[in-house]
């Protein structure tokens, strides 16, 4: 059985894989299904091969990539296609893969980093007590997202939360439940990218999981 993952950290050390993303857990699948690569000039692809005795051999290959321009919103929208394809092909660990991808994408939405008034509030807000107060119809800590893009990402996020909620309701074992909860956590980690509806749906799903 083989487990595939990728690492796109700036230092491609095998001892520190802070950005490693799992593509497939250990299974009989000989190659990963469709997945989305991060925006990085170099990645490392890992294959952890487990033999019949349970011993694991790790092989990896550095790969140089040509980066295409894609916004975080475009990346987020494509996750719906990924989830649909994974479900149609019976990829049982799709929720785990997707949770990692969502975390990477949401970090790009908030790429300003640091504290204080990032990016001069993107010229769409005022810096007050070291925090941006965004003008009307602008969002995020640096006021970089307009209302149209905010609504689009919110719609995709709500769809993904609904999928996770369905998975929680239909979970047949603890592993499936854990994967759905991981996805739910990834989708709601950034409060700037959520609203009352998405958070309320997620909370109801968590309460349902507790009852399970």
Coordinates of N, CA and C in Angstrom, one line a residue:
X1 N 0.8 -1.2 0.0 CA 0.0 0.0 0.0 C 0.9 1.2 0.0
X2 N 0.4 2.3 -0.6 CA 1.2 3.5 -0.8 C 0.4 4.7 -0.3
X3 N 1.1 5.6 0.3 CA 0.6 6.9 0.7 C 1.4 8.0 0.0
X4 N 0.7 8.9 -0.7 CA 1.3 10.0 -1.5 C 1.1 11.3 -0.8
X5 N 2.2 12.2 -0.8 CA 2.0 13.5 -0.2 C 3.0 14.4 -1.0
X6 N 2.8 15.7 -0.8 CA 3.7 16.7 -1.4 C 4.1 17.7 -0.4
X7 N 5.3 18.3 -0.6 CA 5.9 19.3 0.3 C 6.4 20.4 -0.5
X8 N 6.0 21.6 -0.1 CA 6.4 22.8 -0.9 C 7.0 23.8 0.0
X9 N 7.6 23.4 1.1 CA 8.3 24.3 2.0 C 9.5 24.9 1.3
X10 N 10.0 26.0 1.7 CA 11.2 26.7 1.1 C 12.4 25.8 1.2
X11 N 12.5 25.1 2.4 CA 13.6 24.2 2.6 C 13.1 22.8 2.4
X12 N 13.6 22.1 1.5 CA 13.1 20.8 1.2 C 13.7 19.7 2.0
X13 N 13.8 19.9 3.3 CA 14.4 19.0 4.2 C 13.4 17.9 4.5
X14 N 13.9 16.6 4.5 CA 13.0 15.5 4.9 C 12.7 15.5 6.3
X15 N 13.3 16.3 7.2 CA 13.1 16.2 8.6 C 12.0 17.2 9.0
X16 N 11.8 18.3 8.2 CA 10.8 19.3 8.6 C 9.9 19.5 7.4
X17 N 8.6 19.0 7.5 CA 7.7 19.1 6.4 C 6.5 19.9 6.8
X18 N 6.7 21.1 7.2 CA 5.6 21.9 7.7 C 4.5 22.2 6.7
X19 N 4.8 22.1 5.4 CA 3.8 22.3 4.4 C 3.4 21.1 3.7
X20 N 3.6 19.9 4.3 CA 3.3 18.7 3.6 C 1.8 18.5 3.5
X21 N 1.3 18.1 2.4 CA -0.1 17.9 2.1 C -0.3 16.5 1.7
X22 N -1.2 15.8 2.4 CA -1.4 14.4 2.0 C -2.4 14.3 0.8
X23 N -2.0 13.5 -0.2 CA -2.8 13.3 -1.4 C -3.6 12.1 -1.3
X24 N -3.1 11.0 -0.8 CA -3.8 9.8 -0.5 C -3.2 9.1 0.7
X25 N -4.1 8.6 1.6 CA -3.7 7.8 2.7 C -3.2 6.4 2.2
X26 N -2.7 5.6 3.0 CA -2.3 4.2 2.6 C -3.5 3.5 2.0
X27 N -3.3 3.1 0.7 CA -4.3 2.3 0.0 C -3.7 1.6 -1.1
X28 N -4.5 0.8 -1.8 CA -4.0 0.1 -3.0 C -3.9 0.9 -4.2
X29 N -4.3 2.2 -4.1 CA -4.3 3.1 -5.3 C -2.8 3.3 -5.7
X30 N -2.5 3.1 -7.0 CA -1.1 3.1 -7.4 C -0.7 4.6 -7.8
X31 N -1.6 5.5 -7.9 CA -1.3 6.9 -8.2 C -2.5 7.7 -7.6
X32 N -2.2 9.0 -7.2 CA -3.2 9.8 -6.6 C -4.2 10.2 -7.6
X33 N -5.4 10.5 -7.2 CA -6.5 11.0 -8.1 C -6.2 12.4 -8.4
X34 N -7.0 13.1 -9.1 CA -6.8 14.5 -9.4 C -6.6 15.3 -8.1
X35 N -5.7 16.2 -8.1 CA -5.5 17.1 -7.0 C -4.9 18.4 -7.4
X36 N -4.9 19.4 -6.5 CA -4.5 20.7 -6.9 C -3.2 21.1 -6.2
X37 N -2.2 21.5 -7.0 CA -0.9 21.8 -6.5 C -0.8 23.2 -6.0
X38 N 0.0 23.5 -5.0 CA 0.2 24.8 -4.5 C 1.0 25.7 -5.5
X39 N 0.9 27.0 -5.3 CA 1.7 27.9 -6.1 C 3.1 27.9 -5.6
X40 N 3.9 27.1 -6.1 CA 5.3 27.0 -5.7 C 6.2 26.6 -6.9
X41 N 7.4 27.2 -6.9 CA 8.3 26.9 -8.1 C 8.9 25.5 -8.0
X42 N 9.0 24.9 -6.7 CA 9.5 23.6 -6.5 C 8.7 22.9 -5.5
X43 N 8.4 21.6 -5.7 CA 7.7 20.8 -4.7 C 8.5 19.5 -4.6
X44 N 8.2 18.8 -3.5 CA 8.7 17.4 -3.4 C 7.6 16.5 -3.3
X45 N 7.6 15.5 -4.1 CA 6.5 14.4 -4.1 C 7.1 13.2 -3.3
X46 N 6.3 12.8 -2.3 CA 6.7 11.7 -1.5 C 5.8 10.5 -1.7
X47 N 6.4 9.3 -1.7 CA 5.6 8.1 -1.7 C 6.1 7.2 -0.5
X48 N 5.2 7.0 0.4 CA 5.5 6.1 1.6 C 4.9 4.7 1.2
X49 N 5.8 3.7 1.0 CA 5.3 2.4 0.6 C 5.4 1.4 1.8
X50 N 4.2 0.8 2.1 CA 4.2 -0.1 3.2 C 4.1 -1.5 2.7
X51 N 5.0 -2.4 3.1 CA 4.9 -3.8 2.6 C 4.0 -4.6 3.5
X52 N 3.9 -5.9 3.2 CA 3.0 -6.8 3.9 C 3.4 -7.0 5.4
X53 N 4.6 -6.7 5.7 CA 5.1 -6.8 7.1 C 4.9 -5.5 7.9
X54 N 4.4 -4.5 7.2 CA 4.2 -3.2 7.9 C 5.4 -2.2 7.8
X55 N 6.4 -2.7 7.2 CA 7.6 -1.8 7.1 C 7.4 -0.7 6.0
X56 N 7.8 0.5 6.3 CA 7.6 1.6 5.4 C 8.9 2.1 4.7
X57 N 8.9 2.2 3.4 CA 10.0 2.8 2.7 C 9.5 4.1 2.1
X58 N 10.3 5.2 2.2 CA 9.9 6.5 1.7 C 10.8 6.8 0.5
X59 N 10.2 7.2 -0.6 CA 11.0 7.7 -1.7 C 10.4 9.1 -2.1
X60 N 11.3 10.0 -2.6 CA 10.7 11.3 -2.9 C 11.5 11.8 -4.1
X61 N 10.8 12.8 -4.8 CA 11.4 13.4 -6.0 C 11.1 14.9 -6.0
X62 N 12.1 15.7 -6.2 CA 11.9 17.2 -6.3 C 11.4 17.4 -7.7
X63 N 10.4 18.3 -7.9 CA 9.9 18.6 -9.2 C 9.8 20.1 -9.3
X64 N 10.3 20.7 -10.4 CA 10.2 22.1 -10.7 C 8.9 22.3 -11.5
X65 N 8.2 23.4 -11.2 CA 6.9 23.7 -11.8 C 6.9 25.0 -12.4
X66 N 6.0 25.2 -13.4 CA 5.7 26.5 -14.0 C 4.5 27.0 -13.3
X67 N 4.5 28.1 -12.7 CA 3.4 28.6 -11.9 C 2.5 29.4 -12.8
X68 N 1.2 29.1 -12.8 CA 0.2 29.9 -13.5 C -0.5 30.8 -12.5
X69 N -0.8 32.0 -13.0 CA -1.5 32.9 -12.2 C -2.9 32.5 -11.8
X70 N -3.2 32.3 -10.6 CA -4.5 31.9 -10.1 C -4.8 32.5 -8.8
X71 N -5.9 33.2 -8.7 CA -6.2 33.8 -7.4 C -6.7 32.8 -6.4
X72 N -6.6 33.1 -5.1 CA -7.2 32.2 -4.1 C -8.6 31.9 -4.3
X73 N -9.4 32.9 -4.8 CA -10.8 32.6 -5.1 C -11.0 31.6 -6.2
X74 N -10.2 31.6 -7.2 CA -10.2 30.6 -8.3 C -9.9 29.2 -7.7
X75 N -8.8 29.2 -6.9 CA -8.4 27.9 -6.2 C -9.5 27.4 -5.4
X76 N -10.2 28.2 -4.6 CA -11.3 27.8 -3.7 C -12.4 27.2 -4.5
X77 N -12.8 27.9 -5.6 CA -13.9 27.5 -6.5 C -13.6 26.1 -7.0
X78 N -12.4 25.8 -7.3 CA -12.0 24.5 -7.9 C -12.1 23.4 -6.9
X79 N -12.1 23.7 -5.6 CA -12.3 22.6 -4.7 C -13.6 21.9 -4.8
X80 N -14.6 22.5 -5.3 CA -15.9 21.9 -5.4 C -15.8 20.8 -6.5
X81 N -15.1 21.1 -7.6 CA -14.8 20.1 -8.6 C -14.0 18.9 -8.1
X82 N -13.0 19.3 -7.3 CA -12.2 18.2 -6.7 C -13.0 17.3 -5.8
X83 N -13.9 17.8 -5.0 CA -14.7 17.0 -4.1 C -15.7 16.2 -4.9
X84 N -16.3 16.8 -5.9 CA -17.2 16.0 -6.8 C -16.5 14.8 -7.5
X85 N -15.3 15.1 -8.0 CA -14.6 14.0 -8.7 C -14.2 12.9 -7.7
X86 N -13.8 13.4 -6.5 CA -13.3 12.4 -5.5 C -14.5 11.5 -5.1
X87 N -15.7 12.1 -4.9 CA -16.8 11.3 -4.5 C -17.2 10.3 -5.6
X88 N -17.2 10.8 -6.9 CA -17.6 9.9 -8.0 C -16.6 8.8 -8.2
X89 N -15.4 9.0 -7.8 CA -14.3 7.9 -7.9 C -14.1 7.1 -6.6
X90 N -14.9 7.4 -5.6 CA -14.9 6.6 -4.4 C -13.6 6.9 -3.6
X91 N -13.0 8.1 -3.7 CA -11.8 8.3 -2.9 C -12.3 8.7 -1.5
X92 N -12.1 7.7 -0.6 CA -12.7 7.9 0.8 C -12.0 8.9 1.6
X93 N -10.7 9.3 1.3 CA -10.0 10.2 2.2 C -10.0 11.6 1.6
X94 N -11.0 11.9 0.7 CA -11.0 13.2 0.0 C -11.1 14.4 1.0
X95 N -11.9 14.1 2.1 CA -12.1 15.2 3.1 C -10.8 15.6 3.7
X96 N -9.9 14.7 4.0 CA -8.6 15.1 4.6 C -7.7 15.9 3.6
X97 N -7.7 15.4 2.3 CA -7.0 16.1 1.3 C -7.5 17.5 1.1
X98 N -8.8 17.6 1.1 CA -9.5 18.9 0.9 C -9.2 19.9 2.1
X99 N -9.2 19.3 3.3 CA -8.9 20.2 4.5 C -7.6 20.9 4.4
X100 N -6.6 20.1 3.9 CA -5.2 20.7 3.7 C -5.2 21.7 2.7
X101 N -5.9 21.5 1.6 CA -6.0 22.4 0.5 C -6.7 23.7 0.9
X102 N -7.8 23.6 1.6 CA -8.5 24.8 2.1 C -7.6 25.6 3.0
X103 N -6.9 25.0 3.9 CA -6.0 25.8 4.8 C -4.9 26.5 4.0
X104 N -4.4 25.9 2.9 CA -3.4 26.6 2.1 C -4.0 27.8 1.4
X105 N -5.2 27.6 0.8 CA -5.9 28.6 0.1 C -6.3 29.8 1.0
X106 N -6.8 29.5 2.2 CA -7.2 30.5 3.1 C -6.0 31.3 3.6
X107 N -4.8 30.7 3.7 CA -3.6 31.4 4.0 C -3.2 32.4 2.9
X108 N -3.6 32.1 1.7 CA -3.3 33.0 0.6 C -4.2 34.2 0.6
X109 N -5.5 34.0 1.1 CA -6.4 35.1 1.2 C -5.8 36.1 2.2
X110 N -5.1 35.6 3.2 CA -4.6 36.4 4.3 C -3.1 36.6 4.2
X111 N -2.6 36.7 3.0 CA -1.2 36.7 2.8 C -0.4 37.9 3.3
X112 N -1.2 38.9 3.7 CA -0.5 40.1 4.2 C 0.4 39.8 5.4
X113 N 0.0 39.0 6.3 CA 0.8 38.5 7.4 C 1.1 39.6 8.4
X114 N 1.5 39.2 9.5 CA 1.9 40.2 10.6 C 0.8 40.9 11.2
X115 N 1.1 41.8 12.1 CA 0.1 42.5 12.8 C 0.0 43.9 12.3
X116 N -1.0 44.7 12.8 CA -1.1 46.1 12.4 C -1.9 46.2 11.1
X117 N -1.8 47.4 10.6 CA -2.5 47.7 9.3 C -1.8 47.2 8.1
X118 N -2.1 46.0 7.7 CA -1.4 45.4 6.6 C -1.7 46.1 5.3
X119 N -0.6 46.2 4.4 CA -0.8 46.7 3.1 C -1.5 48.0 3.0
X120 N -1.3 48.8 4.1 CA -1.9 50.2 4.2 C -3.4 50.0 3.9
X121 N -4.0 48.9 4.5 CA -5.4 48.7 4.4 C -5.9 48.6 2.9
X122 N -4.9 48.3 2.0 CA -5.2 48.1 0.6 C -5.9 49.3 0.0
X123 N -5.7 50.5 0.6 CA -6.4 51.8 0.1 C -7.9 51.7 0.2
X124 N -8.4 50.7 1.0 CA -9.9 50.6 1.1 C -10.3 50.6 2.6
X125 N -9.5 51.3 3.4 CA -9.9 51.4 4.8 C -9.0 52.4 5.5
X126 N -9.3 52.5 6.8 CA -8.5 53.5 7.7 C -7.9 52.7 8.8
X127 N -6.6 53.1 9.1 CA -5.9 52.5 10.2 C -6.3 53.1 11.5
X128 N -6.9 52.4 12.4 CA -7.3 52.9 13.7 C -6.8 52.0 14.8
X129 N -5.9 52.5 15.6 CA -5.3 51.8 16.7 C -4.7 50.5 16.2
X130 N -3.9 50.6 15.2 CA -3.2 49.5 14.6 C -4.0 48.4 14.0
X131 N -5.3 48.8 13.6 CA -6.1 47.8 12.9 C -6.9 48.5 11.8
X132 N -7.1 47.8 10.7 CA -7.8 48.4 9.6 C -9.3 48.4 9.8
X133 N -9.9 49.5 9.6 CA -11.4 49.6 9.6 C -11.8 49.8 8.1
X134 N -12.3 48.7 7.6 CA -12.5 48.7 6.1 C -13.7 49.6 5.7
X135 N -13.6 50.2 4.5 CA -14.7 50.9 3.9 C -15.8 50.0 3.6
X136 N -16.9 50.5 3.4 CA -18.1 49.7 3.0 C -17.8 48.8 1.9
X137 N -18.2 47.5 2.0 CA -18.1 46.5 0.9 C -16.7 46.0 0.7
X138 N -15.8 46.2 1.7 CA -14.5 45.6 1.7 C -14.3 44.8 2.9
X139 N -13.5 43.7 2.8 CA -13.4 42.7 3.8 C -11.9 42.2 4.0
X140 N -11.7 41.4 5.0 CA -10.4 40.9 5.5 C -9.6 41.9 6.3
X141 N -8.6 41.4 6.9 CA -7.8 42.2 7.9 C -7.2 43.4 7.2
X142 N -6.9 43.2 5.9 CA -6.2 44.3 5.1 C -7.2 45.0 4.1
X143 N -8.5 44.7 4.2 CA -9.5 45.3 3.4 C -9.3 45.0 1.9
X144 N -8.7 43.9 1.6 CA -8.3 43.6 0.2 C -9.4 42.9 -0.6
X145 N -10.4 42.4 0.0 CA -11.5 41.7 -0.8 C -12.7 42.5 -0.9
X146 N -13.2 42.7 -2.1 CA -14.4 43.4 -2.4 C -15.7 42.6 -2.1
X147 N -16.8 43.2 -2.1 CA -18.0 42.5 -1.7 C -18.4 41.4 -2.7
X148 N -18.1 41.5 -3.9 CA -18.4 40.5 -4.9 C -17.6 39.3 -4.7
X149 N -16.3 39.4 -4.5 CA -15.5 38.3 -4.3 C -15.8 37.6 -2.9
X150 N -16.1 38.5 -1.9 CA -16.4 37.9 -0.6 C -17.7 37.0 -0.7
X151 N -18.7 37.5 -1.5 CA -19.9 36.7 -1.6 C -19.6 35.4 -2.4
X152 N -18.7 35.4 -3.4 CA -18.4 34.2 -4.1 C -17.7 33.2 -3.3
X153 N -16.7 33.6 -2.5 CA -16.0 32.7 -1.7 C -16.9 32.2 -0.6
X154 N -17.8 33.0 -0.1 CA -18.7 32.6 0.9 C -19.7 31.5 0.4
X155 N -20.1 31.7 -0.8 CA -21.0 30.7 -1.4 C -20.3 29.3 -1.6
X156 N -19.1 29.3 -2.0 CA -18.3 28.1 -2.1 C -18.1 27.5 -0.7
X157 N -17.7 28.3 0.2 CA -17.5 27.8 1.6 C -18.7 27.2 2.2
X158 N -19.9 27.8 1.9 CA -21.1 27.3 2.4 C -21.4 25.9 1.8
X159 N -21.2 25.8 0.5 CA -21.4 24.5 -0.2 C -20.5 23.4 0.4
X160 N -19.2 23.7 0.7 CA -18.3 22.8 1.3 C -18.7 22.4 2.7
X161 N -19.2 23.4 3.5 CA -19.6 23.1 4.8 C -20.9 22.2 4.8
X162 N -21.7 22.4 3.8 CA -22.9 21.6 3.7 C -22.5 20.1 3.4
X163 N -21.4 20.0 2.5 CA -20.9 18.7 2.2 C -20.4 18.0 3.4
X164 N -19.6 18.7 4.2 CA -19.0 18.2 5.4 C -20.1 17.8 6.4
X165 N -21.2 18.6 6.5 CA -22.3 18.3 7.4 C -23.0 17.0 6.9
X166 N -23.2 16.8 5.6 CA -23.8 15.6 5.1 C -22.9 14.4 5.5
X167 N -21.6 14.6 5.3 CA -20.7 13.5 5.7 C -20.8 13.1 7.1
X168 N -20.9 14.1 8.0 CA -21.1 13.8 9.4 C -22.3 13.0 9.7
X169 N -23.4 13.4 9.0 CA -24.7 12.7 9.2 C -24.6 11.2 8.7
X170 N -23.8 11.0 7.7 CA -23.8 9.7 7.0 C -22.6 8.9 7.4
X171 N -21.7 9.4 8.4 CA -20.5 8.7 8.7 C -20.8 7.3 9.3
X172 N -20.1 6.3 8.8 CA -20.3 5.0 9.2 C -19.3 4.5 10.3
X173 N -18.2 5.3 10.4 CA -17.2 4.9 11.4 C -16.5 6.2 11.9
X174 N -15.7 6.1 13.0 CA -15.0 7.2 13.5 C -14.1 7.9 12.6
X175 N -13.4 7.2 11.7 CA -12.5 7.7 10.7 C -13.2 8.7 9.8
X176 N -14.3 8.3 9.3 CA -15.1 9.2 8.4 C -15.6 10.4 9.1
X177 N -16.0 10.2 10.3 CA -16.4 11.4 11.1 C -15.3 12.4 11.4
X178 N -14.1 11.8 11.7 CA -13.0 12.7 12.0 C -12.6 13.5 10.7
X179 N -12.6 12.9 9.5 CA -12.2 13.6 8.3 C -13.2 14.7 8.0
X180 N -14.5 14.5 8.3 CA -15.5 15.5 8.0 C -15.3 16.7 9.0
X181 N -15.0 16.4 10.3 CA -14.7 17.4 11.3 C -13.5 18.2 10.9
X182 N -12.4 17.5 10.4 CA -11.2 18.2 10.0 C -11.5 19.2 8.9
X183 N -12.3 18.8 8.0 CA -12.7 19.7 6.9 C -13.5 20.9 7.4
X184 N -14.4 20.6 8.3 CA -15.2 21.7 8.9 C -14.3 22.7 9.6
X185 N -13.3 22.2 10.4 CA -12.4 23.1 11.1 C -11.6 24.0 10.1
X186 N -11.1 23.4 9.1 CA -10.4 24.1 8.1 C -11.2 25.2 7.5
X187 N -12.5 24.9 7.2 CA -13.3 25.9 6.5 C -13.7 27.1 7.4
X188 N -13.7 26.9 8.7 CA -14.2 27.9 9.6 C -13.1 28.5 10.5
X189 N -11.8 28.1 10.2 CA -10.7 28.6 11.0 C -10.6 30.2 10.9
X190 N -10.8 30.7 9.7 CA -10.6 32.1 9.5 C -12.0 32.8 9.6
X191 N -12.2 33.5 10.7 CA -13.5 34.2 10.9 C -13.8 35.3 9.9
X192 N -12.7 35.9 9.3 CA -12.9 36.9 8.3 C -13.5 36.4 7.0
X193 N -13.4 35.1 6.8 CA -13.9 34.5 5.6 C -15.2 33.8 5.8
X194 N -15.8 33.9 7.0 CA -17.1 33.3 7.3 C -18.1 34.4 7.7
X195 N -19.4 33.9 7.8 CA -20.4 34.8 8.3 C -21.3 34.0 9.3
X196 N -22.3 34.6 9.8 CA -23.2 33.9 10.8 C -23.8 32.6 10.2
X197 N -24.1 32.6 8.9 CA -24.7 31.4 8.4 C -23.7 30.2 8.3
X198 N -22.5 30.5 7.8 CA -21.6 29.4 7.7 C -21.2 28.9 9.1
X199 N -21.0 29.8 10.0 CA -20.6 29.4 11.4 C -21.7 28.7 12.1
X200 N -22.9 29.1 11.9 CA -24.1 28.5 12.5 C -24.3 27.0 11.9
X201 N -24.1 26.9 10.6 CA -24.2 25.5 10.0 C -23.1 24.6 10.6
X202 N -21.9 25.2 10.7 CA -20.8 24.4 11.2 C -21.1 24.0 12.7
X203 N -21.6 24.9 13.5 CA -21.9 24.6 14.9 C -22.9 23.5 15.0
X204 N -24.0 23.6 14.2 CA -25.0 22.6 14.2 C -24.4 21.2 13.9
X205 N -23.5 21.2 12.9 CA -22.8 19.9 12.5 C -22.0 19.4 13.6
X206 N -21.3 20.2 14.3 CA -20.5 19.7 15.4 C -21.3 19.2 16.6
X207 N -22.4 19.9 16.8 CA -23.4 19.4 17.8 C -23.9 18.0 17.4
X208 N -24.2 17.9 16.2 CA -24.7 16.6 15.6 C -23.6 15.5 15.8
X209 N -22.4 15.9 15.6 CA -21.3 14.9 15.8 C -21.2 14.4 17.2
X210 N -21.4 15.4 18.1 CA -21.3 15.0 19.5 C -22.4 14.0 19.9
X211 N -23.5 14.2 19.3 CA -24.6 13.3 19.6 C -24.4 11.9 19.0
X212 N -23.6 11.9 17.9 CA -23.2 10.6 17.3 C -22.3 9.8 18.2

